[in-house]
Structure formats: structure tokens, C-alpha cells
Short mmCIF file of C-alpha atoms in Angstrom, two decimals:
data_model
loop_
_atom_site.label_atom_id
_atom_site.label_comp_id
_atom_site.label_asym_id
_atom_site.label_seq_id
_atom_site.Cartn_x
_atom_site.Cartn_y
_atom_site.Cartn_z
CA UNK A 81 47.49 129.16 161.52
CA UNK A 82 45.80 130.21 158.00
CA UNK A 83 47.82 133.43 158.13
CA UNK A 84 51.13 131.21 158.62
CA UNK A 85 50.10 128.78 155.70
CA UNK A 86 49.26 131.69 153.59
CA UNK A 87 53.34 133.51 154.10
CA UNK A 88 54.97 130.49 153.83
CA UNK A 89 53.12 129.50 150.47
CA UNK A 90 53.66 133.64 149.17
CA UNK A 91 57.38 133.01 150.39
CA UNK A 92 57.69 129.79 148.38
CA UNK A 93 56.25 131.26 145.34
CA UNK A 94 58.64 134.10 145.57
CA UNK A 95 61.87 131.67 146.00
CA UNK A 96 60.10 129.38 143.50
CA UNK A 97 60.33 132.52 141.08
CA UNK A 98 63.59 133.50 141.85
CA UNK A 99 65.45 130.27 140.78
CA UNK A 100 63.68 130.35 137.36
CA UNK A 101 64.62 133.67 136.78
CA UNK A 102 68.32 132.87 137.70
CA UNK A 103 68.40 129.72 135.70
CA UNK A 104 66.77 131.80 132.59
CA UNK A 105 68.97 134.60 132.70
CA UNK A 106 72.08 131.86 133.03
CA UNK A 107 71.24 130.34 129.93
CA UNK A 108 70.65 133.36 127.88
CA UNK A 109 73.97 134.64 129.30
CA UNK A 110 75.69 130.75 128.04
CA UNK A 111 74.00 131.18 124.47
CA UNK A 112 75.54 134.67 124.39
CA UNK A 113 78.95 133.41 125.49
CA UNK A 114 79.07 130.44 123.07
CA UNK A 115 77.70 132.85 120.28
CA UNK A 116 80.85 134.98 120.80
CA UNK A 117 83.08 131.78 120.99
CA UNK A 118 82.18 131.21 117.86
CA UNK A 119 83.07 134.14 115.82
CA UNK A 120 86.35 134.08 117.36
CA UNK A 121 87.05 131.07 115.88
CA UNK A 122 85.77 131.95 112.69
CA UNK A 123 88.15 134.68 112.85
CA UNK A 124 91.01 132.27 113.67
CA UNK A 125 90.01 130.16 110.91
CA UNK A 126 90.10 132.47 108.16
CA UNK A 127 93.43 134.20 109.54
CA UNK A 128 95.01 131.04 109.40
CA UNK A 129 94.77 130.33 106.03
CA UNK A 130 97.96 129.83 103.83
CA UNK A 131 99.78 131.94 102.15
CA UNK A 132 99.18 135.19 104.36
CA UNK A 133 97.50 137.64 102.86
CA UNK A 134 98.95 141.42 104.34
CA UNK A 135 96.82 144.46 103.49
CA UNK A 136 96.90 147.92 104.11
CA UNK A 137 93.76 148.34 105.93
CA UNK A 138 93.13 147.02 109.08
CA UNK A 139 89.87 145.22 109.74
CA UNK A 140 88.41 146.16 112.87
CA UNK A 141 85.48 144.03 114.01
CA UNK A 142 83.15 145.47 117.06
CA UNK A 143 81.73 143.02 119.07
CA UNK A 144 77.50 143.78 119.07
CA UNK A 145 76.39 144.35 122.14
CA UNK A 146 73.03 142.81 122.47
CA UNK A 147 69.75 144.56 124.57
CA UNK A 148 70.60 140.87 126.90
CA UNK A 149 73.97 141.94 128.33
CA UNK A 150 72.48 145.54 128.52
CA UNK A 151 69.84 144.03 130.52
CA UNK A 152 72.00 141.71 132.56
CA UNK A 153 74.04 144.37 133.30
CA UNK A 154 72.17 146.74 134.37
CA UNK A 155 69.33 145.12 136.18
CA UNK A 156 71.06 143.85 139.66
CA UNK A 157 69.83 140.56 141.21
CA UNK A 158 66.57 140.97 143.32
CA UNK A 159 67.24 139.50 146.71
CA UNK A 160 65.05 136.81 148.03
CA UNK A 161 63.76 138.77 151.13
CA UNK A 162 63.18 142.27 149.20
CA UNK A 163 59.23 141.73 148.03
CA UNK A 164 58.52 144.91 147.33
CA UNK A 165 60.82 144.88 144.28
CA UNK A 166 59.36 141.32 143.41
CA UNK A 167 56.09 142.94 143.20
CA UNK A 168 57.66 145.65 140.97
CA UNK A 169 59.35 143.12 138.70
CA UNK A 170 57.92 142.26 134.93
CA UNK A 171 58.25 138.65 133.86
CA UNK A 172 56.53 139.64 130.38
CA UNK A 173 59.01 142.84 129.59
CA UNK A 174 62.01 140.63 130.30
CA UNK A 175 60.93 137.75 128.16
CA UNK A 176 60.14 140.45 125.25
CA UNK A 177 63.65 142.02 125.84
CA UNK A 178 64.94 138.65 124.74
CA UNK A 179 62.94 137.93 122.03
CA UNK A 180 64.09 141.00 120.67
CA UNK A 181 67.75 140.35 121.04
CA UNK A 182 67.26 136.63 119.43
CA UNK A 183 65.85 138.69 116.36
CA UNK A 184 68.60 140.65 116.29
CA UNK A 185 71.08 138.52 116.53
CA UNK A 186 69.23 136.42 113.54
CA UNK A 187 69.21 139.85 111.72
CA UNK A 188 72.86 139.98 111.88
CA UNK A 189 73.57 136.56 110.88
CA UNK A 190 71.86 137.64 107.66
CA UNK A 191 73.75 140.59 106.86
CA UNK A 192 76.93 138.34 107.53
CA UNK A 193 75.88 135.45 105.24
CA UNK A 194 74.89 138.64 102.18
CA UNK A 195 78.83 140.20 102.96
CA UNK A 196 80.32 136.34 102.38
CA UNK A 197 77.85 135.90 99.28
CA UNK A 198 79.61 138.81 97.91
CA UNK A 199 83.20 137.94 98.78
CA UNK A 200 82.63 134.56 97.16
CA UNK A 201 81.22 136.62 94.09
CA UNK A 202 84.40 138.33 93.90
CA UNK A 203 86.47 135.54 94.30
CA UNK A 204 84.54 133.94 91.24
CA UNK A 205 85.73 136.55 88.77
CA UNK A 206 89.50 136.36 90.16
CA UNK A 207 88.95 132.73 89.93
CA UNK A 208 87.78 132.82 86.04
CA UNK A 209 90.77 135.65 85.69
CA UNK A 210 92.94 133.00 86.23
CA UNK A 211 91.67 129.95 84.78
CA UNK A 212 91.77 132.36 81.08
CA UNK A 213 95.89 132.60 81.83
CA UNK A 214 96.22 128.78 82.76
CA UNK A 215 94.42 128.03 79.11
CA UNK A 216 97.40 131.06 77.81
CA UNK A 217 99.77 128.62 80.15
CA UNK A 218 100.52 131.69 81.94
CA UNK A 219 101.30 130.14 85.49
CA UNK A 220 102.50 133.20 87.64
CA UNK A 221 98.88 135.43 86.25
CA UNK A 222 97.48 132.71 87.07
CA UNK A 223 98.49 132.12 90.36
CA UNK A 224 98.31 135.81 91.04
CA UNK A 225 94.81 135.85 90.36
CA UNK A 226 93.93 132.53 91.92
CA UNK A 227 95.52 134.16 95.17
CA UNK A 228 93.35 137.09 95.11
CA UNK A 229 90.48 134.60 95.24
CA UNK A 230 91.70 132.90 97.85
CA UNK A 231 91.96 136.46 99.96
CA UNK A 232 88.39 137.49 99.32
CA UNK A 233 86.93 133.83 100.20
CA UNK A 234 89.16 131.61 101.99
CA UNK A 235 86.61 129.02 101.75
CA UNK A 236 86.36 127.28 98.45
CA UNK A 237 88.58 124.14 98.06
CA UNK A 238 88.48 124.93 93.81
CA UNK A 239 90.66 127.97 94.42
CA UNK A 240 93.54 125.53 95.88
CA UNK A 241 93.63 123.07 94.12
CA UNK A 242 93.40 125.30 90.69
CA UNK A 243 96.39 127.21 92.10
CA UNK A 244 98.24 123.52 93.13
CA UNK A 245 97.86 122.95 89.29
CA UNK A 246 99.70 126.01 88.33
CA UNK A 247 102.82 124.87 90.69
CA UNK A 248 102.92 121.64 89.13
CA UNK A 249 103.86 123.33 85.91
CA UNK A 250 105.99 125.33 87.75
CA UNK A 251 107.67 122.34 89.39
CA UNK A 252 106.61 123.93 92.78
CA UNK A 253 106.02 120.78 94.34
CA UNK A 254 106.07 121.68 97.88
CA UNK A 255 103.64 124.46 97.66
CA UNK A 256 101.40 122.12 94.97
CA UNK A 257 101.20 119.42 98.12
CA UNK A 258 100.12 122.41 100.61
CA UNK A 259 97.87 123.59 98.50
CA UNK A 260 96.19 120.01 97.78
CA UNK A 261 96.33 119.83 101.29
CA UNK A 262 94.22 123.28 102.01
CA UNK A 263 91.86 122.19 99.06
CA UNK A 264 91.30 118.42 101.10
CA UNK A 265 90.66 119.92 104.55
CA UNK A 266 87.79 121.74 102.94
CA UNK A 267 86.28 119.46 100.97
CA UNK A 268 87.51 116.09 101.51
CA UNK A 269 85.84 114.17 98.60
CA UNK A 270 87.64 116.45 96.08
CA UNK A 271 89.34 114.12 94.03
CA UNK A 272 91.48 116.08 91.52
CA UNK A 273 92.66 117.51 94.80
CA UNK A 274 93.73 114.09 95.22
CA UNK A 275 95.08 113.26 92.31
CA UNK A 276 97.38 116.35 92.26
CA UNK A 277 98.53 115.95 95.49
CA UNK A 278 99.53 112.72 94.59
CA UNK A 279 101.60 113.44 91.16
CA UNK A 280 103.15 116.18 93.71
CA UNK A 281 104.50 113.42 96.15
CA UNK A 282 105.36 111.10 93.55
CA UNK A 283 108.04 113.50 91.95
CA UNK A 284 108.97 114.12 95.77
CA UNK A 285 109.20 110.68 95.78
CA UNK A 286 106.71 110.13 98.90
CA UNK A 287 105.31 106.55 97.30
CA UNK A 288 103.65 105.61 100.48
CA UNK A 289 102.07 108.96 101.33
CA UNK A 290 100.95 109.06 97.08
CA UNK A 291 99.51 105.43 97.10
CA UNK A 292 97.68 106.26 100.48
CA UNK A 293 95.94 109.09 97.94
CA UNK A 294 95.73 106.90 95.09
CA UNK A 295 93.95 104.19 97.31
CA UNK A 296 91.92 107.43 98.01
CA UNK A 297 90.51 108.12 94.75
CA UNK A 298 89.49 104.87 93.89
CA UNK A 299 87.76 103.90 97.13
CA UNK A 300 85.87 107.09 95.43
CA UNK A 301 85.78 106.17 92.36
CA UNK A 302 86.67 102.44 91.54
CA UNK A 303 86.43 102.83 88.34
CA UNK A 304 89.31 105.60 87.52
CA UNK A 305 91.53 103.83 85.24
CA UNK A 306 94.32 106.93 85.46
CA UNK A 307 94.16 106.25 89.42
CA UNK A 308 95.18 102.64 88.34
CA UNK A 309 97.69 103.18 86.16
CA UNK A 310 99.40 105.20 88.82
CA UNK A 311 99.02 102.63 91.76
CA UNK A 312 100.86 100.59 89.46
CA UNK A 313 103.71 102.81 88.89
CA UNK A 314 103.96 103.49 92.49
CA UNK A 315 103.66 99.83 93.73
CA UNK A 316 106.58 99.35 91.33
CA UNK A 317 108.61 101.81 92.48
CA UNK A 318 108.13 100.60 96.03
CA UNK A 319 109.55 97.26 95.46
CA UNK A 320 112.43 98.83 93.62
CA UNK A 321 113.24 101.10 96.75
CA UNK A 322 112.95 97.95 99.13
CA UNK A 323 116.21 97.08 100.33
CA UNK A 324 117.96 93.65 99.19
CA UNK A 325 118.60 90.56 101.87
CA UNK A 326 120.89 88.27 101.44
CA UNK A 327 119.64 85.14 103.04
CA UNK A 328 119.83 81.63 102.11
CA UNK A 329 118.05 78.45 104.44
CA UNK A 330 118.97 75.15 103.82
CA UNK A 331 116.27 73.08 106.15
CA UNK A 332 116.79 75.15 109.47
CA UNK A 333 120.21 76.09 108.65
CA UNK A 334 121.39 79.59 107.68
CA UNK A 335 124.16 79.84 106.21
CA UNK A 336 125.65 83.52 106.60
CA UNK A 337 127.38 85.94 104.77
CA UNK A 338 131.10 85.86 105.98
CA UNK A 339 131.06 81.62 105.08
CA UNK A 340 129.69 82.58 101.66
CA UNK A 341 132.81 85.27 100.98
CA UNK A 342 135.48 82.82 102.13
CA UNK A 343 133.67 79.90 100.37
CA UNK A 344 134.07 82.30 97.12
CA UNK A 345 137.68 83.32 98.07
CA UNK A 346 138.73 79.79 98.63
CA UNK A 347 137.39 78.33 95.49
CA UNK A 348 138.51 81.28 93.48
CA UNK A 349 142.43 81.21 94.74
CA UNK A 350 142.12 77.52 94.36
CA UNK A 351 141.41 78.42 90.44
CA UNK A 352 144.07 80.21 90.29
CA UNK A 353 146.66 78.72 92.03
CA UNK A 354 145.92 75.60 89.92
CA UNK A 355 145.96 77.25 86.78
CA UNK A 356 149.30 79.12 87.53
CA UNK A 357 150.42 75.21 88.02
CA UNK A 358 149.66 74.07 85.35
CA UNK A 359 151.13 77.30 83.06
CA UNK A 360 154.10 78.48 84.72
CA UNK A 361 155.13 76.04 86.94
CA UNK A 362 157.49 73.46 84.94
CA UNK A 363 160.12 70.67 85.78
CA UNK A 364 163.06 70.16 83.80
CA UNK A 365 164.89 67.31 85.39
CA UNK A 366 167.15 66.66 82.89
CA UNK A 367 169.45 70.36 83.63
CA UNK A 368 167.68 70.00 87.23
CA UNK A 369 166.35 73.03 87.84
CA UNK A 370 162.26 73.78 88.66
CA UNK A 371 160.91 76.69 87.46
CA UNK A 372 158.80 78.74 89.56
CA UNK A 373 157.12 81.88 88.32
CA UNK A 374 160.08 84.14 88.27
CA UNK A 375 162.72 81.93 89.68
CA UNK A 376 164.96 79.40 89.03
CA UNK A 377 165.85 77.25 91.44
CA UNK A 378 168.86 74.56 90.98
CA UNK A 379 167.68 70.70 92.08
CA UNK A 380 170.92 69.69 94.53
CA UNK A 381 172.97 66.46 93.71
CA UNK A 382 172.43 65.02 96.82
CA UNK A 383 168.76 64.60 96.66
CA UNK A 384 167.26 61.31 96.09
CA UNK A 385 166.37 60.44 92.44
CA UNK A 386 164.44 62.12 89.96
CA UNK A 387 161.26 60.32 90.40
CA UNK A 388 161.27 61.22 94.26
CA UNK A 389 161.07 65.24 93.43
CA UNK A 390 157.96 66.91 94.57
CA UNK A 391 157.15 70.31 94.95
CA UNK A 392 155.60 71.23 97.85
CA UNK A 393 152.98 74.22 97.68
CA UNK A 394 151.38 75.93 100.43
CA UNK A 395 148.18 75.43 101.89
CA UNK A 396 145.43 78.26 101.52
CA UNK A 397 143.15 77.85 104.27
CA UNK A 398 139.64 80.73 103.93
CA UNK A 399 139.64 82.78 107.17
CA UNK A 400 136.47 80.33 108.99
CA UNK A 401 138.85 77.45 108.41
CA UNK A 402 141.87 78.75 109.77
CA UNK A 403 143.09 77.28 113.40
CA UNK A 404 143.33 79.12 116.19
CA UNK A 405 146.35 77.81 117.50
CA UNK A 406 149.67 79.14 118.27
CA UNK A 407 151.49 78.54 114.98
CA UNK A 408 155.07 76.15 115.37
CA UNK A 409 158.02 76.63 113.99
CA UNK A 410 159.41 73.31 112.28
CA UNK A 411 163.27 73.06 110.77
CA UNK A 412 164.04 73.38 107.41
CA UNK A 413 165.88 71.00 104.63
CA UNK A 414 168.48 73.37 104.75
CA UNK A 415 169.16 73.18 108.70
CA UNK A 416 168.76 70.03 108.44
CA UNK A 417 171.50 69.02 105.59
CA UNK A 418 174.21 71.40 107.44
CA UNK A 419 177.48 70.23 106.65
CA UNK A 420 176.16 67.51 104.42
CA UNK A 421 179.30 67.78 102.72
CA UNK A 422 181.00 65.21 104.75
CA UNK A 423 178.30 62.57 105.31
CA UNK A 424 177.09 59.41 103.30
CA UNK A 425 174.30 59.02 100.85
CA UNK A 426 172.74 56.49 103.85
CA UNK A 427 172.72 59.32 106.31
CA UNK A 428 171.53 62.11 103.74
CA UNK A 429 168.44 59.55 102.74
CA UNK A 430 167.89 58.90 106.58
CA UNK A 431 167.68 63.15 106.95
CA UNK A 432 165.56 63.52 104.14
CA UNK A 433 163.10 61.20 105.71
CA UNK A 434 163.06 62.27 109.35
CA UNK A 435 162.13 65.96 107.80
CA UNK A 436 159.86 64.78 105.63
CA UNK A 437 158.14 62.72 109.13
CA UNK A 438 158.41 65.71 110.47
CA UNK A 439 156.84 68.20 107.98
CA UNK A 440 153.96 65.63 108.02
CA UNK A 441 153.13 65.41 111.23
CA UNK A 442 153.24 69.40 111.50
CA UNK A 443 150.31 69.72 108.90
#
């Protein structure tokens, strides 16, 4: 029975063993794999940086193969039942083959951080190239140069926004708001990256998207009086773009548009018509004839007296006061006083009033 115990406790040491091994090796192999992740998108990063820079040579970078993916390579899996090879195997070698690739990973990292201390160094001078041609107001040198900065170190949110400047003399405005843009990503506190994107969208006339900046800067800085200034100009020039509505409410009534025109219409013809009344239209009963604009229009004999004459004018109705109804058609004086000639002043009197009865009641 001792002999039993002793296997099974050997057997659960091995298996014991095995699983840490596994789980160690499948954690350096994930710190390896994120490792690479990473400078792939590093690489992604800085290719996608605007404008696109196109050179002659072609950068080739070669993955490092560290002494762990040798290792994991190479060495196969042990299998549980093989414990001969356990015996065999070196927990202390493979734990220094590690260490060793950690340092030279870390080794690596330094020699990367050195090469982008010296691309930023670069990038400096290009940088101070150009800001000596924006005090000459030479934009395009300057934005030459500012561009080679931005090639060597992609990075730096100063190059941007010193080359968004130079387009806003230009009157580039679209490439002065990408720029900003670029500059913002990077840093986002920058605040004359801020302010420049904001004259740029202003000119574009993008008031919202330039008092959103604005409203930027002085949660920033509260106390930037040209950030003020500007909010003002741009809040005015929102409530000049806002559209105008014509609406009027008398207690819970609205009256609407169309009523207002004809109400306008109506009282304006009625102007009119009542001052070309009292001008042009004139009665001379004496040689009996009304005058009438243009025409002249002879009073007959056989009308009633003088003081009966009336001149009947039409009716102007606006259009939301007009009826609906069929209209009627209602006899003249004229086919009313046919052959006149041979009846009595009685019966012409009697005519006269029937069509007059008649007009009225047509109304």
C-alpha cells in the first residue's frame, strides 16, 4: 500500500508540474503576442498621419525574434506519462531563458525611445526653419519646413497647429481646420489649437461647431477676454442666421398668414377704390352724364329725378370672405326697360323698382 501512496503522490507532482509549466509558457507566449500588437499599431498610427508623406526609401521593419519563441518553438510539449524526460527537464534554465528575453526586449525599447529622441531633434530644427519664414511672412517656406517636421516626428501637436497658422494667411481654411484637428487629437488642452480652429470655421461659417471651441477655451481658461469677444460675435451671428416666424396669438387664437394677406389686400383696394372716388369719379347732372375714369356715360331721360341717381360700385370681397356658392345670374336695367319706348312714366317707375328689389335681394 506504501508503494501505491508513494506513485500516485510522484504522479501528482508530475501533473501538478505540468500545468504550471503550460500556464507559464501561455502567458509568456500572450505578453509576446500583445507586445507585437502593439507595434503594429504604432505603425498604423504614424502611417496614418495627414498629409502623406512618400519617400524614396522603403522602411523595412524586422520583427525581433526573441530566445522565448525560439524556445517555444523548439522545445515540444513533454507528455504527462513520459517521466524520463520530466526527470531530464530544467525548471531553472527555462526561467533564465526568459529573464533574458525580458532584458532584451527592455534593451530594445531603449534603442527605440534614443531613434524617436533624435527624430524629434530633427523635427525641432525644421520646426525653428519655419517659424524664421513665418516672422519673413513667408507662408509656403514655412509650411514646407513645418511639413518636414511633421515627417520626422509625427507626434508633436506644435508642428500642426504652427502649420494651421500659415493656411490661415493663406486663406486655406479647410486644411487650417484639419490641421487644428491633428494638433487637438494629440494634445487636447492645446488652446491656440483651439482658437485657430475656431477663426477657421468662423470664415467657413460653422458658428455652432466654432462656439463649441470657443466654449472650449474658456472652460480652459475663463479668463481669455479674445475667447469672449469672439463668443460674442458668433452668438450674434447665430441669431442673425435663425430663420424668421411669422406668428401672431391673440389669447389662444392664431391668426394665420393667408387672413393677414387678404386683410392687407382688402384694406389696401378699399384705399384705393375710395380715393379713385373721390378724384375721378364726378357727376354732372346738369348735361347728365357721370363720369367714370375713362368713360362717359349719358344719364337716360326716362330715369327718375336727379336726386334718385346713384352709382352703384362693385363689391370687393378678400379671397377668405368670398362665398362658395354657385354665382346667379340676375337681369339687367337694360333687359328690363326693353321697348320702354312705348310705356308710361308709372310703368317705367314700377320697373325701376322691381330691379332695384331684385338687385337687393341678390346681394
Amino acid at each position: 500500500m506504501s508503494v501505491d501512496k508513494s506513485i500516485l503522490l510522484q504522479k501528482q507532482v508530475k501533473d501538478n508540474s505540468e500545468d504550471l509549466q503550460s500556464a507559464f509558457l501561455d502567458l509568456s507566449n500572450w505578453e509576446a503576442e500583445m507586445k507585437r500588437k502593439d507595434q503594429e499599431l504604432r505603425g498604423q498610427n504614424s502611417n496614418q498621419v495627414l498629409p502623406p508623406v512618400r519617400s524614396k526609401k522603403k522602411k523595412t521593419t524586422q520583427k525581433p525574434t526573441t530566445k522565448e519563441e525560439k524556445c517555444s518553438t523548439n522545445t515540444k510539449r513533454i507528455k504527462s506519462g513520459d517521466y524520463s524526460a520530466w526527470d531530464k527537464f530544467d525548471v531553472e534554465k527555462a526561467c533564465k531563458e526568459i529573464d533574458k528575453a525580458d532584458s532584451s526586449e527592455e534593451s530594445e525599447e531603449e534603442l527605440n525611445e534614443e531613434a524617436l529622441k533624435k527624430k524629434h531633434d530633427i523635427a525641432t530644427e525644421h520646426k525653428q526653419k519655419g517659424n524664421v519664414f513665418v516672422q519673413q511672412k513667408e507662408w509656403d517656406k514655412a509650411i514646407s519646413c513645418y511639413s518636414e517636421a511633421i515627417k520626422h516626428f509625427p507626434y508633436d501637436a506644435v508642428f500642426y497647429a504652427n502649420r494651421a497658422l500659415c493656411h490661415l494667411k493663406k486663406d486655406n481654411l479647410y486644411s487650417a481646420e484639419s490641421d487644428c484637428s491633428s494638433a487637438i487629437q494629440l494634445d487636447s488642452e492645446y488652446l491656440k489649437a483651439y482658437h485657430r480652429r475656431a477663426t477657421a470655421r468662423i470664415e467657413l461659417k460653422q458658428y455652432k461647431e466654432a462656439k463649441q471651441d470657443v466654449e472650449k477655451i474658456l472652460k480652459l481658461e475663463p479668463s481669455n477676454k479674445e475667447a469672449q469677444t469672439m463668443l460674442a460675435q458668433i452668438n450674434k451671428k447665430l441669431e442673425a442666421a435663425k430663420p424668421i416666424v411669422i406668428s401672431e396669438e391673440v389669447g389662444t387664437e392664431k391668426t394665420s398668414i393667408e387672413k393677414k394677406i387678404g386683410e392687407k389686400m382688402w384694406k389696401s383696394n378699399d384705399k384705393i377704390s375710395k380715393e379713385v372716388n373721390n378724384k375721378e369719379i364726378e357727376k354732372n347732372i346738369e348735361n347728365k352724364t357721370i363720369k367714370t375714369g375713362m368713360k362717359y356715360m349719358p344719364i337716360p331721360d326716362w330715369l327718375p329725378e336727379k336726386d334718385n341717381v346713384e352709382i352703384v360700385e362693385p363689391i370687393v370681397k378678400p379671397p377668405h370672405l368670398q362665398s362658395k356658392k354657385p354665382m346667379k345670374r340676375i337681369k339687367t336695367l337694360l333687359e328690363y326697360c326693353k321697348n320702354i319706348e312705348n310705356k308710361s312714366q308709372e310703368e317705367i317707375e314700377e320697373l325701376y323698382k322691381a330691379y332695384e328689389i331684385e338687385y337687393q335681394t341678390n346681394l
